[in-house]
mmCIF file of C-alpha atoms in Angstrom:
data_model
loop_
_atom_site.group_PDB
_atom_site.id
_atom_site.type_symbol
_atom_site.label_atom_id
_atom_site.label_comp_id
_atom_site.label_asym_id
_atom_site.label_seq_id
_atom_site.Cartn_x
_atom_site.Cartn_y
_atom_site.Cartn_z
ATOM 1 C CA MET A 495 37.316 65.021 8.039
ATOM 2 C CA GLN A 496 36.619 64.353 11.709
ATOM 3 C CA SER A 497 32.813 64.421 11.307
ATOM 4 C CA GLN A 498 32.999 62.097 8.298
ATOM 5 C CA LEU A 499 35.046 59.606 10.304
ATOM 6 C CA ILE A 500 32.523 59.648 13.145
ATOM 7 C CA ALA A 501 29.672 59.078 10.676
ATOM 8 C CA ILE A 502 31.506 56.146 9.114
ATOM 9 C CA LEU A 503 32.236 54.619 12.529
ATOM 10 C CA ILE A 504 28.562 54.882 13.472
ATOM 11 C CA LEU A 505 27.260 53.400 10.212
ATOM 12 C CA LEU A 506 29.876 50.659 9.780
ATOM 13 C CA PRO A 507 28.555 48.222 12.438
ATOM 14 C CA ILE A 508 24.982 48.658 11.202
ATOM 15 C CA THR A 509 26.073 47.977 7.627
ATOM 16 C CA VAL A 510 28.013 44.874 8.666
ATOM 17 C CA VAL A 511 25.029 43.468 10.588
ATOM 18 C CA ILE A 512 22.682 44.026 7.650
ATOM 19 C CA LEU A 513 25.126 42.408 5.211
ATOM 20 C CA LEU A 514 25.665 39.388 7.478
ATOM 21 C CA ALA A 515 21.903 38.949 7.945
ATOM 22 C CA GLY A 516 21.436 39.099 4.179
ATOM 23 C CA ILE A 517 24.160 36.499 3.596
ATOM 24 C CA HIS A 518 22.691 34.253 6.295
ATOM 25 C CA GLU A 519 19.182 34.484 4.797
ATOM 26 C CA PHE A 520 20.501 33.877 1.272
ATOM 27 C CA ARG A 521 22.365 30.732 2.402
ATOM 28 C CA ARG A 522 19.231 29.523 4.231
ATOM 29 C CA TYR A 523 17.168 30.167 1.094
ATOM 30 C CA LYS A 524 19.612 28.204 -1.089
ATOM 31 C CA SER A 525 19.544 25.200 1.261
ATOM 32 C CA GLU A 526 15.885 25.145 2.403
ATOM 33 C CA GLY A 527 13.966 27.094 -0.232
ATOM 34 C CA ARG A 528 11.405 29.815 0.307
ATOM 35 C CA ALA A 529 10.372 30.502 3.896
ATOM 36 C CA ASN A 530 7.013 31.577 5.221
ATOM 37 C CA TYR A 531 7.415 33.948 8.152
ATOM 38 C CA GLY A 532 4.640 34.898 10.525
ATOM 39 C CA LEU A 533 3.656 35.507 14.114
ATOM 40 C CA ALA A 534 3.697 32.636 16.573
ATOM 41 C CA TYR A 535 1.974 32.778 19.964
ATOM 42 C CA ASP A 536 3.639 31.432 23.106
ATOM 43 C CA GLU A 537 0.916 30.426 25.582
ATOM 44 C CA LYS A 538 3.367 30.110 28.463
ATOM 45 C CA THR A 539 4.425 33.750 28.348
ATOM 46 C CA GLY A 540 1.451 35.281 26.542
ATOM 47 C CA THR A 541 3.693 36.871 23.923
ATOM 48 C CA THR A 542 4.079 36.691 20.161
ATOM 49 C CA TYR A 543 7.243 36.559 18.078
ATOM 50 C CA VAL A 544 8.165 36.365 14.410
ATOM 51 C CA THR A 545 9.378 32.958 13.272
ATOM 52 C CA GLY A 546 9.321 30.608 10.318
ATOM 53 C CA ILE A 547 5.930 28.963 9.874
ATOM 54 C CA ALA A 548 5.606 25.511 8.318
ATOM 55 C CA ASP A 549 3.447 25.176 5.207
ATOM 56 C CA ASP A 550 0.811 23.126 7.035
ATOM 57 C CA GLU A 551 0.491 25.572 9.966
ATOM 58 C CA GLU A 552 -1.372 28.849 10.191
ATOM 59 C CA ALA A 553 0.260 32.029 11.384
ATOM 60 C CA PHE A 554 -1.061 33.735 14.511
ATOM 61 C CA ASP A 555 -3.768 36.275 13.703
ATOM 62 C CA PRO A 556 -3.704 39.283 16.063
ATOM 63 C CA GLU A 557 -7.338 40.051 15.173
ATOM 64 C CA ASP A 558 -8.405 36.813 16.904
ATOM 65 C CA PHE A 559 -6.341 37.523 20.006
ATOM 66 C CA ASP A 560 -8.168 38.192 23.268
ATOM 67 C CA PRO A 561 -5.756 39.443 25.952
ATOM 68 C CA SER A 562 -8.085 38.302 28.709
ATOM 69 C CA SER A 563 -7.699 34.680 27.611
ATOM 70 C CA TYR A 564 -4.105 34.697 28.845
ATOM 71 C CA ASP A 565 -5.416 35.097 32.384
ATOM 72 C CA GLU A 566 -7.867 32.267 31.737
ATOM 73 C CA LEU A 567 -4.999 30.005 30.652
ATOM 74 C CA LYS A 568 -3.132 30.882 33.839
ATOM 75 C CA ALA A 569 -6.205 30.146 35.985
ATOM 76 C CA LYS A 570 -6.761 26.847 34.176
ATOM 77 C CA ARG A 571 -3.125 25.853 34.744
ATOM 78 C CA GLU A 572 -3.424 26.673 38.460
ATOM 79 C CA GLU A 573 -6.658 24.662 38.627
ATOM 80 C CA ASP A 574 -4.987 21.684 36.963
ATOM 81 C CA GLU A 575 -2.076 21.896 39.405
ATOM 82 C CA SER A 576 -4.445 21.937 42.381
ATOM 83 C CA ASP A 577 -6.297 18.907 40.972
ATOM 84 C CA GLU A 578 -3.033 16.995 40.748
ATOM 85 C CA THR A 579 -2.184 17.699 44.387
ATOM 86 C CA GLY A 580 -5.688 16.738 45.536
ATOM 87 C CA GLU A 581 -6.670 20.173 46.782
ATOM 88 C CA THR A 582 -10.188 21.426 46.209
ATOM 89 C CA SER A 583 -10.978 24.991 45.346
ATOM 90 C CA LYS A 584 -13.586 26.609 47.547
ATOM 91 C CA GLY A 585 -15.557 29.427 46.119
#
């Protein structure tokens, strides 16, 4: 009986979380209709995350992702900041 109780105590929180997520998604579906989920890219952090995508937007395609472009965005941002302060880059 002791091992069964431990198993139930381990599985109970996981079961509750899954049930609550299902209820939450069902209520969202009833109020908003079908959702289109996909990857979104955050240029500030260089990371992707799963989120709801609007019908008129495209999801992020990992095949088109070039990790080196994140460094280019950072360099461009630093260049723009130096232009605003009036500094000139020498190089």
